[in-house]
Coordinates of C-alpha atoms and ligand atoms in Angstrom, one line a residue:
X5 CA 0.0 0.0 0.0
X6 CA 1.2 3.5 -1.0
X7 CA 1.5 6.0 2.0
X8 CA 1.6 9.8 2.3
X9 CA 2.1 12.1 5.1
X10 CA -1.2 13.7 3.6
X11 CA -3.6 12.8 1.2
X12 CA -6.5 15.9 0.4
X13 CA -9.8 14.5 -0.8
X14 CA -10.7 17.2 -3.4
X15 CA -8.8 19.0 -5.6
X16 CA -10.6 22.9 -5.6
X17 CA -9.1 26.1 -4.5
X18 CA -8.9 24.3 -0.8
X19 CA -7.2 21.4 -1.5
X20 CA -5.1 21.7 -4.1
X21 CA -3.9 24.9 -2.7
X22 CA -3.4 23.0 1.0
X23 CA -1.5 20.0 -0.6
X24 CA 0.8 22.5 -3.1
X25 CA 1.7 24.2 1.0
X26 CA 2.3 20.8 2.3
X27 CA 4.6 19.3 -0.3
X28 CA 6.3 23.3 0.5
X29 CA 6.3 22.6 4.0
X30 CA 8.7 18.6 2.4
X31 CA 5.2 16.5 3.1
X32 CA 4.7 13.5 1.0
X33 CA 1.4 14.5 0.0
X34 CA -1.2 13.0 -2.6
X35 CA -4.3 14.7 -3.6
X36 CA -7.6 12.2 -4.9
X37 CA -9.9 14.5 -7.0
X38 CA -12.8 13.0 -9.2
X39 CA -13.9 15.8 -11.9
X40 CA -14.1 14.9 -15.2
X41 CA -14.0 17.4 -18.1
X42 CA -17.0 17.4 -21.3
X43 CA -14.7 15.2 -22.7
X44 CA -14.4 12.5 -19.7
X45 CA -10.7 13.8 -19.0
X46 CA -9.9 14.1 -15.1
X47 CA -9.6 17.9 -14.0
X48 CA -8.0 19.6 -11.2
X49 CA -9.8 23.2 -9.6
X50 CA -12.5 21.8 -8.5
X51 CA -16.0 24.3 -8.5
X52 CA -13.9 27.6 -8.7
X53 CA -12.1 26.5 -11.8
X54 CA -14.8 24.5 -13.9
X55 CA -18.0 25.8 -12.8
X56 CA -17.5 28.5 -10.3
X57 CA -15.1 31.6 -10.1
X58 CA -13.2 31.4 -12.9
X59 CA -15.8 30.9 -15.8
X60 CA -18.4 33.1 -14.2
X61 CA -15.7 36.2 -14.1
X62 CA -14.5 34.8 -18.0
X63 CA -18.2 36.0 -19.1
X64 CA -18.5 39.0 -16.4
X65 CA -15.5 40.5 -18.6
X66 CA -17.0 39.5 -21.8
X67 CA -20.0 41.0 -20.9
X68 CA -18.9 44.4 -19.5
X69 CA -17.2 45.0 -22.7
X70 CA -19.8 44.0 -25.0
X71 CA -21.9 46.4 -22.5
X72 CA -19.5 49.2 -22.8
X73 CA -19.1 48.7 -26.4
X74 CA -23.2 49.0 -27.0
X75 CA -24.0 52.1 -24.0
X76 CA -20.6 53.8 -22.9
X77 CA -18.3 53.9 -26.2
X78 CA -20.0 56.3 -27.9
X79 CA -19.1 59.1 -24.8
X80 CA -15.5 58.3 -25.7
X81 CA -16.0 59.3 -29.0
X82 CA -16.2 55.4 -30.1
X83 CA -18.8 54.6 -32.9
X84 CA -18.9 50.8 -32.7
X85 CA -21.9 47.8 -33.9
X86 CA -21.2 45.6 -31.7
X87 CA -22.9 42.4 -32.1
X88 CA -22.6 38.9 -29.4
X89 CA -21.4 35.6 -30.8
X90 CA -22.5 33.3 -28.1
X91 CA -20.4 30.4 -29.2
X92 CA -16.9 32.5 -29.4
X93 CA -17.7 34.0 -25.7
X94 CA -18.1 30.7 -24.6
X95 CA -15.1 29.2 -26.3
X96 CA -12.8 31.7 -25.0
X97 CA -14.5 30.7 -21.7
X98 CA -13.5 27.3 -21.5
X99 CA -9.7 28.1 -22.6
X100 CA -9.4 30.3 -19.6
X101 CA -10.6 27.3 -17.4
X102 CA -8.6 24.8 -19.7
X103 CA -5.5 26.8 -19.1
X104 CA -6.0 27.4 -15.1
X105 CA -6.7 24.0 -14.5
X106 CA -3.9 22.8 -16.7
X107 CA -1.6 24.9 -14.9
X108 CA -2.8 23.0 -11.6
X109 CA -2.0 19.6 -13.0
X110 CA 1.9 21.3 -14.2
X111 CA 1.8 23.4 -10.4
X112 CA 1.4 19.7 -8.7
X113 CA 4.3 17.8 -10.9
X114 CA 6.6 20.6 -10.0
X115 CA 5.9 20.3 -6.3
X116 CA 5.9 16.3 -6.6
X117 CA 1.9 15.9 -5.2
X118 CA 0.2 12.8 -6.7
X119 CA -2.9 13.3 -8.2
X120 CA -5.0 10.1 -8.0
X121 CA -7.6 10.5 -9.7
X122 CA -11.0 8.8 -8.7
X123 CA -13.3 9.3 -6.1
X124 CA -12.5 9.3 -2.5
X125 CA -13.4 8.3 0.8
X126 CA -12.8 7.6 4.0
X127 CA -11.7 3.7 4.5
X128 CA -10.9 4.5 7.9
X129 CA -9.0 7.4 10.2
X130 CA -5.4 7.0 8.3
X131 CA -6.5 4.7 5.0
X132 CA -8.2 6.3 2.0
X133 CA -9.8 4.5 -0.7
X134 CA -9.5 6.1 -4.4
X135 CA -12.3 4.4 -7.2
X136 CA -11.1 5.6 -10.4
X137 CA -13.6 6.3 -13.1
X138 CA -13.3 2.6 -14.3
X139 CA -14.1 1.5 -11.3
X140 CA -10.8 0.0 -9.7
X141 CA -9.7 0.0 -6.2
X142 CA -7.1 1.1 -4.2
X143 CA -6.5 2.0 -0.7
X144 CA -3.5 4.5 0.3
X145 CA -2.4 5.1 4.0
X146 CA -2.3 8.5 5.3
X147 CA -0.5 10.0 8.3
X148 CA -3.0 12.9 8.1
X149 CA -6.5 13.5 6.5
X150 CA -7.9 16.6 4.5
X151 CA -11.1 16.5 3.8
X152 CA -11.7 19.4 1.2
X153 CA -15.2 18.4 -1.0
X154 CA -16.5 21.7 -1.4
X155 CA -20.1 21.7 -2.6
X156 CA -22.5 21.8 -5.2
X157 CA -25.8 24.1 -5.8
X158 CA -28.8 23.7 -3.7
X159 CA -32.2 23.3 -4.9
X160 CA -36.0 23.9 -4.4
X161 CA -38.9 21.3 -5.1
X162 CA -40.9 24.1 -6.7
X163 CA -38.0 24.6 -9.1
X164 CA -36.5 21.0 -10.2
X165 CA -33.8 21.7 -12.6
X166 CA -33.3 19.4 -15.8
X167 CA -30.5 21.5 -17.4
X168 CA -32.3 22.7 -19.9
X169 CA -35.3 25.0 -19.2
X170 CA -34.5 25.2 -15.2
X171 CA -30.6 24.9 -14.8
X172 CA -28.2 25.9 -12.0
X173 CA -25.3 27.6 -12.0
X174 CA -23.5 25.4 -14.0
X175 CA -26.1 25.4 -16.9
X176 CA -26.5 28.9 -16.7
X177 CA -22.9 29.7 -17.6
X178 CA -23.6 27.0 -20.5
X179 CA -26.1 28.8 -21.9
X180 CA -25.4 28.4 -26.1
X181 CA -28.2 31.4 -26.8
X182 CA -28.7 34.1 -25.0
X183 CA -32.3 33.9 -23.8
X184 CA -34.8 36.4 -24.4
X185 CA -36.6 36.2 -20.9
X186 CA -34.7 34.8 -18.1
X187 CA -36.2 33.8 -14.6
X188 CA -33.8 34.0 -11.4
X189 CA -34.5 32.3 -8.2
X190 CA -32.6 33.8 -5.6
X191 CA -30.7 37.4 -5.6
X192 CA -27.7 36.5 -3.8
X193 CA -24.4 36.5 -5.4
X194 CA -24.5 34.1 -8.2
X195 CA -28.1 35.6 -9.2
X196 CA -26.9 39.0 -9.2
X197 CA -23.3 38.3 -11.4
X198 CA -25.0 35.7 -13.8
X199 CA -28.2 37.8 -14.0
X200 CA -26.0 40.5 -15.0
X201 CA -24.0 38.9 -17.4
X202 CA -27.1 38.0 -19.4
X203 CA -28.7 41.2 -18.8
X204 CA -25.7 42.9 -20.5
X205 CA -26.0 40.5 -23.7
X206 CA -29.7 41.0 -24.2
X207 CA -31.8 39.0 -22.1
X208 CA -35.0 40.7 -19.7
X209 CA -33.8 39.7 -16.9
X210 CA -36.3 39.0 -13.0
X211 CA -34.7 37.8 -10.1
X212 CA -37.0 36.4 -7.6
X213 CA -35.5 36.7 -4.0
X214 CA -37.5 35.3 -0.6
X215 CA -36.3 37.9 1.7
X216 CA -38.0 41.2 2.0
X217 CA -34.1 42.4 2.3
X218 CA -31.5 42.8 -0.8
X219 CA -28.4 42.1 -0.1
X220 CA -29.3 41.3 3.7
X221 CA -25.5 40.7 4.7
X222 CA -24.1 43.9 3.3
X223 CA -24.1 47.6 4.7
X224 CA -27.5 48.9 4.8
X225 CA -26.5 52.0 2.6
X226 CA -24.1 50.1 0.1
X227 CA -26.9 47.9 -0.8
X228 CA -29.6 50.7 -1.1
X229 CA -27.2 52.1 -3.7
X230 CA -26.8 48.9 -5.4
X231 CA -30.2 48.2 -5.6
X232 CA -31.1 51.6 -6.8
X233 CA -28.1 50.8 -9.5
X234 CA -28.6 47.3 -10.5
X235 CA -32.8 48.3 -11.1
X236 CA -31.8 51.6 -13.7
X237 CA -29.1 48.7 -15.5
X238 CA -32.4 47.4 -16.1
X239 CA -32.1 44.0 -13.6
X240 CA -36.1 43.6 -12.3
X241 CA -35.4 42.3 -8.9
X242 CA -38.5 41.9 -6.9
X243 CA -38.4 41.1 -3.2
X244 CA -40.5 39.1 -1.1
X245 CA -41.0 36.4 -3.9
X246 CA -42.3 33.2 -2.8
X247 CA -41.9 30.8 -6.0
X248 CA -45.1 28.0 -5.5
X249 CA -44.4 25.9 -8.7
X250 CA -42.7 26.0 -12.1
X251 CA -43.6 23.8 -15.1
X252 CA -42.4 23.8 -18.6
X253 CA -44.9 24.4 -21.2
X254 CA -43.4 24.1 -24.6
X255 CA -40.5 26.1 -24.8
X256 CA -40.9 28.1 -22.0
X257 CA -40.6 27.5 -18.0
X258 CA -43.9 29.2 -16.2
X259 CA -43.0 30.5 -13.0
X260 CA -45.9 30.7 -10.1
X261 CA -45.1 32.7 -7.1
X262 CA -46.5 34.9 -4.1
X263 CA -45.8 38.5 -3.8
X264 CA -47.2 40.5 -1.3
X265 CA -49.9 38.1 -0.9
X266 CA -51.1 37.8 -4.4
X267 CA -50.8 35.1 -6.5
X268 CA -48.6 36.1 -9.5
X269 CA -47.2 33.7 -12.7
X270 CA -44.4 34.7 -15.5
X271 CA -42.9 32.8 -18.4
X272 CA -39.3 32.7 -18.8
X273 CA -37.2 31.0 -22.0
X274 CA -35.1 29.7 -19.0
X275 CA -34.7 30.1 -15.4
X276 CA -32.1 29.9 -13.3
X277 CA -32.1 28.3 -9.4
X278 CA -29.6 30.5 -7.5
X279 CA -30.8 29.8 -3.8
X280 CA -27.4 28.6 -2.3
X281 CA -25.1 25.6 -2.1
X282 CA -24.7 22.5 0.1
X283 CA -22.0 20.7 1.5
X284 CA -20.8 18.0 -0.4
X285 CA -20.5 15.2 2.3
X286 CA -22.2 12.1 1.4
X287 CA -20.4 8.8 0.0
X288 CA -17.1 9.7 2.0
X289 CA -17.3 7.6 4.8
X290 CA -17.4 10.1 7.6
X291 CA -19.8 8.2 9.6
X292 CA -17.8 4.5 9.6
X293 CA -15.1 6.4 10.9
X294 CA -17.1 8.5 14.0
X295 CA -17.0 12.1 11.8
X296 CA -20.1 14.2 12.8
X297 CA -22.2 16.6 10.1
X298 CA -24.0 18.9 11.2
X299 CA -27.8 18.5 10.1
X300 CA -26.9 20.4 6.7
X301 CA -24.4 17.8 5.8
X302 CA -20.9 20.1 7.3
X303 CA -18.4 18.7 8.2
X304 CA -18.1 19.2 12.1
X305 CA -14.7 21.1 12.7
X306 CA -13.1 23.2 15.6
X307 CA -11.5 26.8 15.0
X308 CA -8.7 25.0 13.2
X309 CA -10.6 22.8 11.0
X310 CA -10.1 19.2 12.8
X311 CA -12.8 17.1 13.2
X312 CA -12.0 15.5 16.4
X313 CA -11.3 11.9 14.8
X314 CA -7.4 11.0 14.3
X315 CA -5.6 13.3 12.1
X316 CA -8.6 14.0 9.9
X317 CA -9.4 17.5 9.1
X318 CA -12.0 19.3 7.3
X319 CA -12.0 23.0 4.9
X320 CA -13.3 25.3 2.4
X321 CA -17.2 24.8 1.5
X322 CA -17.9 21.6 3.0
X323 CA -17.3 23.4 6.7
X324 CA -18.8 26.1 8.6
X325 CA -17.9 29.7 7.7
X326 CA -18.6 31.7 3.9
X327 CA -18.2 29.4 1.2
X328 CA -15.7 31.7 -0.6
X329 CA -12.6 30.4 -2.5
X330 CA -10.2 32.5 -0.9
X331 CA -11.6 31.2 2.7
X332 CA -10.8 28.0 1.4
X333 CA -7.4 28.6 0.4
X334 CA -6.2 30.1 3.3
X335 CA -8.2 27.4 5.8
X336 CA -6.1 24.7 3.7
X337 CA -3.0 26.5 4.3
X338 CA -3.3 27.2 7.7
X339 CA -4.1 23.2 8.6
X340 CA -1.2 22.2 6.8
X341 CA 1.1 25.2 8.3
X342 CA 0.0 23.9 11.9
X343 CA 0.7 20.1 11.1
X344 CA 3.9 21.0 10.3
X345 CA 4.4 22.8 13.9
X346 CA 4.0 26.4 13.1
X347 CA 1.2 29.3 14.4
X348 CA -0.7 30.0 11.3
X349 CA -3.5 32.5 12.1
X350 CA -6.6 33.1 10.1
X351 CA -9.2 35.8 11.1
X352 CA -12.6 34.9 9.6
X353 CA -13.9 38.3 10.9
X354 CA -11.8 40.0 7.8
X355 CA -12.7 37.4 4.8
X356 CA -13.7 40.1 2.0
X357 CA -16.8 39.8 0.1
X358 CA -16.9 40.7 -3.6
X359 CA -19.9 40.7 -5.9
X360 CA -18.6 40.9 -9.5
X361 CA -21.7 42.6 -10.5
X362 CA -20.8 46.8 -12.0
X363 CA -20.3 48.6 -10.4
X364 CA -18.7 46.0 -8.0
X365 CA -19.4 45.5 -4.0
X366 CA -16.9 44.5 -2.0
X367 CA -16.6 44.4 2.2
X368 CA -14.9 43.5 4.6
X369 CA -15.7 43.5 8.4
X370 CA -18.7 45.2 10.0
X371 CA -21.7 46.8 8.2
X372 CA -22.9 49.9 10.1
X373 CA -26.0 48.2 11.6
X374 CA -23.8 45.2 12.9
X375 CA -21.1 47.0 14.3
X376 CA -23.7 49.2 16.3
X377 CA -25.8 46.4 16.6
X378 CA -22.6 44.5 18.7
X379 CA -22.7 47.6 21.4
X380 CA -20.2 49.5 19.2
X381 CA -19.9 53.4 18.9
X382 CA -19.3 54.2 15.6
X383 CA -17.8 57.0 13.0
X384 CA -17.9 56.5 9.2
X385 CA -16.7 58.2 6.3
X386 CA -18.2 58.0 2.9
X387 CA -16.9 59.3 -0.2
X388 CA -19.0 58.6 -3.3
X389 CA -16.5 58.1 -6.8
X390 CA -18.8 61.1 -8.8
X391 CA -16.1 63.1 -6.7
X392 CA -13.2 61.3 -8.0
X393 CA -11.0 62.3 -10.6
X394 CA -9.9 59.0 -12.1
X395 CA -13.8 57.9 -11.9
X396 CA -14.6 60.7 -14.0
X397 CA -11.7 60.1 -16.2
X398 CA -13.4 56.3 -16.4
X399 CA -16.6 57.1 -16.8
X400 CA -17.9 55.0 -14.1
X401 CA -18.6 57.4 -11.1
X402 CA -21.5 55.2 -9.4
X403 CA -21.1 54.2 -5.9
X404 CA -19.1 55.2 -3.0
X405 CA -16.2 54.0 -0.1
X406 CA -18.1 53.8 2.8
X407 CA -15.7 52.9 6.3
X408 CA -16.8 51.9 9.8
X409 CA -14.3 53.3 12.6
X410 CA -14.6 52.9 16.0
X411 CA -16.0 56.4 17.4
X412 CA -13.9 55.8 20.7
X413 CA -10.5 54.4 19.7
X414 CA -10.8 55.1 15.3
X415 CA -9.9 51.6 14.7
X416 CA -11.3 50.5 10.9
X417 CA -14.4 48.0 11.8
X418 CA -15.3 47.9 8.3
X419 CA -14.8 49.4 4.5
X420 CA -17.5 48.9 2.0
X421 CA -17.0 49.8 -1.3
X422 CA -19.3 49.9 -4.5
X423 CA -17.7 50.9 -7.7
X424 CA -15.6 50.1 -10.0
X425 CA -12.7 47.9 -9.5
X426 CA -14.4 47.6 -5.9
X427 CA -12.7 44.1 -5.7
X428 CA -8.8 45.5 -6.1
X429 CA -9.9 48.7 -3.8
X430 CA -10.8 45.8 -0.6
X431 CA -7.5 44.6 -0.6
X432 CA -6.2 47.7 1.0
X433 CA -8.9 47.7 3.5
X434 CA -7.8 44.0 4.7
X435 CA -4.7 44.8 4.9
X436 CA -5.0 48.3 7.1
X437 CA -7.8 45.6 9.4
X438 CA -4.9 42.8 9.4
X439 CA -2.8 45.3 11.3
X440 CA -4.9 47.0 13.4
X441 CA -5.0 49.9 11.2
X442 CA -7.1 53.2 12.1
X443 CA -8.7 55.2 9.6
X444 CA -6.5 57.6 10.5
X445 CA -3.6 55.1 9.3
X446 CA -5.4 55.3 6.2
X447 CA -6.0 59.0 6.3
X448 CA -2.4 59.2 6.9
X449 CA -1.1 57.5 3.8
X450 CA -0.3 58.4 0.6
X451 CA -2.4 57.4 -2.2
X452 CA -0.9 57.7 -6.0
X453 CA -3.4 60.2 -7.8
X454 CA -5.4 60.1 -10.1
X455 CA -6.2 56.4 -8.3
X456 CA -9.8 54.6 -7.4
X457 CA -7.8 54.2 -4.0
X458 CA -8.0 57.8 -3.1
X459 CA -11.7 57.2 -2.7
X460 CA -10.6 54.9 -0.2
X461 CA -8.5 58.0 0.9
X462 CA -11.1 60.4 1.5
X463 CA -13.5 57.8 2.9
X464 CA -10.9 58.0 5.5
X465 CA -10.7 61.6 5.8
X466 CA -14.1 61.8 5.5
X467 CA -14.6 59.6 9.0
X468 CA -13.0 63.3 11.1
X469 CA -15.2 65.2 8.6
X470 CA -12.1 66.6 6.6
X471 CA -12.7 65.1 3.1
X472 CA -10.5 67.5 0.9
X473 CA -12.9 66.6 -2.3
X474 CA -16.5 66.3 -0.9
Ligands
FAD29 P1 -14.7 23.0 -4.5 O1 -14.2 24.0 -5.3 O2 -16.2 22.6 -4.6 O3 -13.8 21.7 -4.7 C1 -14.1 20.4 -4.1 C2 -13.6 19.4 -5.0 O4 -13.7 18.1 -4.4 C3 -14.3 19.2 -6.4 O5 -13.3 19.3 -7.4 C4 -14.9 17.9 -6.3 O6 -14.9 17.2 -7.5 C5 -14.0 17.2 -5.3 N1 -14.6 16.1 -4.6 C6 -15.8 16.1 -3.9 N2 -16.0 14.9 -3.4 C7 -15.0 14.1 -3.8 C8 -14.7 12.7 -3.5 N3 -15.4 11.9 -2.7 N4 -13.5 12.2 -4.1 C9 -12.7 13.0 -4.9 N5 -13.0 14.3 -5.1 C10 -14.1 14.8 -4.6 N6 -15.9 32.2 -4.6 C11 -15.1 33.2 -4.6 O7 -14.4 33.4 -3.6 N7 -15.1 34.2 -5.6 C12 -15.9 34.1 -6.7 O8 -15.9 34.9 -7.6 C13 -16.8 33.0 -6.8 N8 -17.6 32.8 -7.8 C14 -18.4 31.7 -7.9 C15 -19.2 31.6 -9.0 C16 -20.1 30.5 -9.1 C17 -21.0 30.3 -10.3 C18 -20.0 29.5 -8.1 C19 -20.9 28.2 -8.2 C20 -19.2 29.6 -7.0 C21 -18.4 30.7 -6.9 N9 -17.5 30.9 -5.8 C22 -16.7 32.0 -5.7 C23 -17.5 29.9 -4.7 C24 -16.2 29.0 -4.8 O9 -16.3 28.4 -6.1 C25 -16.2 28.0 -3.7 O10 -16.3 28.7 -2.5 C26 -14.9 27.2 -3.7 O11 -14.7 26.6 -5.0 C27 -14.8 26.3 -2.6 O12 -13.6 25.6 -2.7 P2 -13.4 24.1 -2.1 O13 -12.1 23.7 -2.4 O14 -13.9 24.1 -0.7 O15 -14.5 23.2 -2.9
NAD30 P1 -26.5 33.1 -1.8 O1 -26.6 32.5 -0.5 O2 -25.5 34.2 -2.1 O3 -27.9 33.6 -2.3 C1 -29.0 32.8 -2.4 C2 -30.2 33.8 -2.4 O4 -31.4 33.0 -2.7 C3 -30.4 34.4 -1.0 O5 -30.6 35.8 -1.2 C4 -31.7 33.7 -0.5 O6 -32.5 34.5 0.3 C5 -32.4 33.4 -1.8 N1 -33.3 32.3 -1.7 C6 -33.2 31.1 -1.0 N2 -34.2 30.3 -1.2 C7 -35.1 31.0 -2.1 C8 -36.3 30.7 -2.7 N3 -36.9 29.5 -2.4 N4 -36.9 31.6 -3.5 C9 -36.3 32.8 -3.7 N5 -35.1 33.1 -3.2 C10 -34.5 32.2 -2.4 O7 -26.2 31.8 -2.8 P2 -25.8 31.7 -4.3 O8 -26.0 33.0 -5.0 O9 -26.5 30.5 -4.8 O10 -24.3 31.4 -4.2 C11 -23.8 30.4 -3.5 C12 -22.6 30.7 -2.8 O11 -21.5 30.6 -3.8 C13 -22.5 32.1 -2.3 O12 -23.1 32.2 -1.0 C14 -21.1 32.4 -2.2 O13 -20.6 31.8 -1.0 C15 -20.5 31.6 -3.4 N6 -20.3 32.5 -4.5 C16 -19.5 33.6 -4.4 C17 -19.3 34.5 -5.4 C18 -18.3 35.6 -5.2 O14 -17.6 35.5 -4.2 N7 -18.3 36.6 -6.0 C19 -19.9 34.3 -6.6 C20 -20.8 33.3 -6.7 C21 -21.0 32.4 -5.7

């Protein structure tokens, strides 16, 4: 029987990332990951590479251009006809992904992990059995355990999807036409950046979302704004929608829901269910060997992902905590950092958001309403980009910096931003948060000019009520 010092089950941005560390940190590590391509070839990246992050920004970009091209050139002076060929945009698609996840498979030979390729589970605490696609066996010993399965989309019995009419996210990047009316379930973040992306190519787009709140996570004010914004873009998002049945009546899915009480029904060309994921958790063997899920399916962990049984540990989307790549990276890291004897630390409190919608919205920390909410006093600062040179220069002044200080001590509780390039400007605002950073630290430093990060500037400024350029 081979043996590893670590073998990862799952090869997405938390495990392959984790066992890349290891072999760093001189681990003999193996990594069993069961995706296969269109073409039945075994892939490494997991969601975020094939069906997630990656190919979801690939037609975001498309998108804004072809957007830009058909409502903002002609303010530059451009005169273009733009026109969408679905088939190219999703081409170019799949060689972004095809060259990421490529550049896995050549990032794990030159750190010597083994990729076994085959499904994965649990044969007992240190033993892991790998089936490979043709169905044979074989067990591998293991002086530790990552479990790193991610998690696949969640659905609703009103809204069974067959791919076709009703898909998930996964057919709704697929799509080979863009559809003239398109249903959304759900206006969290995958309804809102796949919404938009065929909003911007032609499609009517409605996004049906339960809650009576948008955004209900995000900054009170941030997501007023981006409502506000997202509705003039022309995205009909209507709140307090209660979908009772869907049924597909020739070519087109019907759509039965409750709105304010009444009784309402749509038809869409297709319709996409965007109401969450679930853990990935069944088939691995975590109950032969004593490992508890939670009644959602996660994987039980403590603060530094162990599950209590052996050496086995547990990350990314199949435990608690956002299910955001990033979060998933660093969790994988920091488990393999601390089997190898040193401190890692890993603050969930300052995992940054980012919606890829346009403008973009991006946070990190406390909203207003939860920072006062926790007992605290608070200051903030906004600076909206209509004030900002380089925004005008752009032509994309929507939005605004919006930080959270501590009214007694200044510290930075939180820095929301909406506008463009919202998911570069966070980084900054992590970083000042990592430290301990005021927003007079911010205040205090220089920003380049004409920069998107001076808005991040004032903001700053704008928390002791001296903003220079508002
Ligand atoms: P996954 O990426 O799901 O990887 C788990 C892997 O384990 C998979 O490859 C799976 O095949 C494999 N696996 C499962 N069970 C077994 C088994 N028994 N044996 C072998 N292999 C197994 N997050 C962001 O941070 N930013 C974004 O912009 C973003 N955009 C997204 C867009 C979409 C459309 C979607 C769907 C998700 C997006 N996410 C984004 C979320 C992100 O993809 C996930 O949070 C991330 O992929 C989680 O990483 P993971 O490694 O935990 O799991
Ligand atoms: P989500 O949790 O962000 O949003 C789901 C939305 O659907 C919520 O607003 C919820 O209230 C609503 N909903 C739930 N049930 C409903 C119902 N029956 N009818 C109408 N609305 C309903 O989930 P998602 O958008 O599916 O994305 C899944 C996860 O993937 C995200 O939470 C995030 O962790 C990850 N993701 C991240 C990014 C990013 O970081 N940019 C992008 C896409 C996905």
């Amino acid at each position: 029987m081979d043996s590893y010092d670590l073998v990862v089950i799952g090869g997405g941005p938390g495990g392959y990332v984790a066992a890349i560390r290891a072999a760093q940190l001189g681990m003999k590590t193996a990594c069993v990951e069961r995706w296969q391509n269109a073409s039945g070839k075994g892939v490494l990246g997991g969601t975020c590479l094939n069906v997630g992050c990656i190919p979801s920004k690939a037609l975001l970009d498309t998108s804004h251009h072809f957007e830009f091209l058909r409502q903002h050139a002609k303010e530059h002076g451009i005169d273009a006809d733009a026109r969408i060929d679905v088939a190219r945009m999703q081409a170019r698609k799949q060689k972004v992904v095809t060259t990421l996840t490529q550049g896995i498979a050549a990032l794990f030979k030159k750190n010597k992990v083994t990729w076994l390729a085959g499904n994965g589970s649990l044969a007992s605490s240190d033993t892991v059995c790998v089936t490979s696609a043709d169905g044979k066996q074989t067990t591998v010993a293991a002086r530790y355990i990552l479990v790193a399965t991610g998690s696949v989309p969640a659905t609703i019995p009103p809204a069974p999807v067959d791919q076709k009419f009703i898909v998930d996210s996964t057919g709704a990047l697929d799509f080979d036409a863009v559809p003239t009316t398109l249903g959304v379930i759900g206006a969290g973040v995958i309804g809102l950046e796949l919404g938009s992306v065929w909003r911007r190519l032609g499609a009517e787009v409605v996004i049906l979302e339960a809650l009576p709140d948008f955004l209900a996570t995000a900054d009170r004010q941030i997501a007023k704004e981006a409502h506000k914004i997202l509705a003039k873009q022309g995205l009909d998002i209507r709140l307090g929608a209660k979908v009772t049945a869907t049924r597909v009546e020739g070519e087109m899915v019907v759509v039965d829901y409750e709105l304010s009480g009444s009784a309402q029904s749509q038809c869409f060309d297709r319709v996409v269910v965007a109401v969450g994921r679930k853990p990935c958790t069944t088939g691995l063997g975590l109950e032969q060997v004593g490992i508890a899920t939670d009644p959602r399916g996660f994987v039980v962990v403590d603060e530094h992902c162990h599950t209590g049984v052996g050496n086995v540990f547990a990350i990314g989307d199949c435990v608690r905590g956002p299910m955001l790549a990033h979060k998933a990276s660093e969790e994988g890291v920091s488990v393999v950092e601390r089997i190898a004897g040193q401190k890692p630390h890993l603050d969930f409190r300052l995992v940054p958001w980012i919606i890829y919608t346009w403008p973009e919205i991006a946070w990190v920390g406390d909203s207003e309403q939860a920072a006062t909410a926790a007992g605290r006093r608070v200051r903030c600062g906004s600076f909206p980009f209509m004030a900002s040179g380089r925004a005008r220069a752009m032509g994309d002044t929507e939005g605004l910096v919006k930080i959270v200080a501590d009214a007694d001590d200044d510290s930075v509780l939180g820095v929301h931003v909406l506008g463009p390039n919202a998911s570069e400007l966070i980084a900054e605002a992590v970083a000042v948060m990592e430290f301990g950073g005021s927003a007079e630290d911010i205040a205090r430093t220089v920003h380049g000019h004409p920069t998107l990060a001076e808005a991040v500037h004032e903001a700053a400024l704008a928390v002791d009520g001296r903003a220079i350029h508002f």
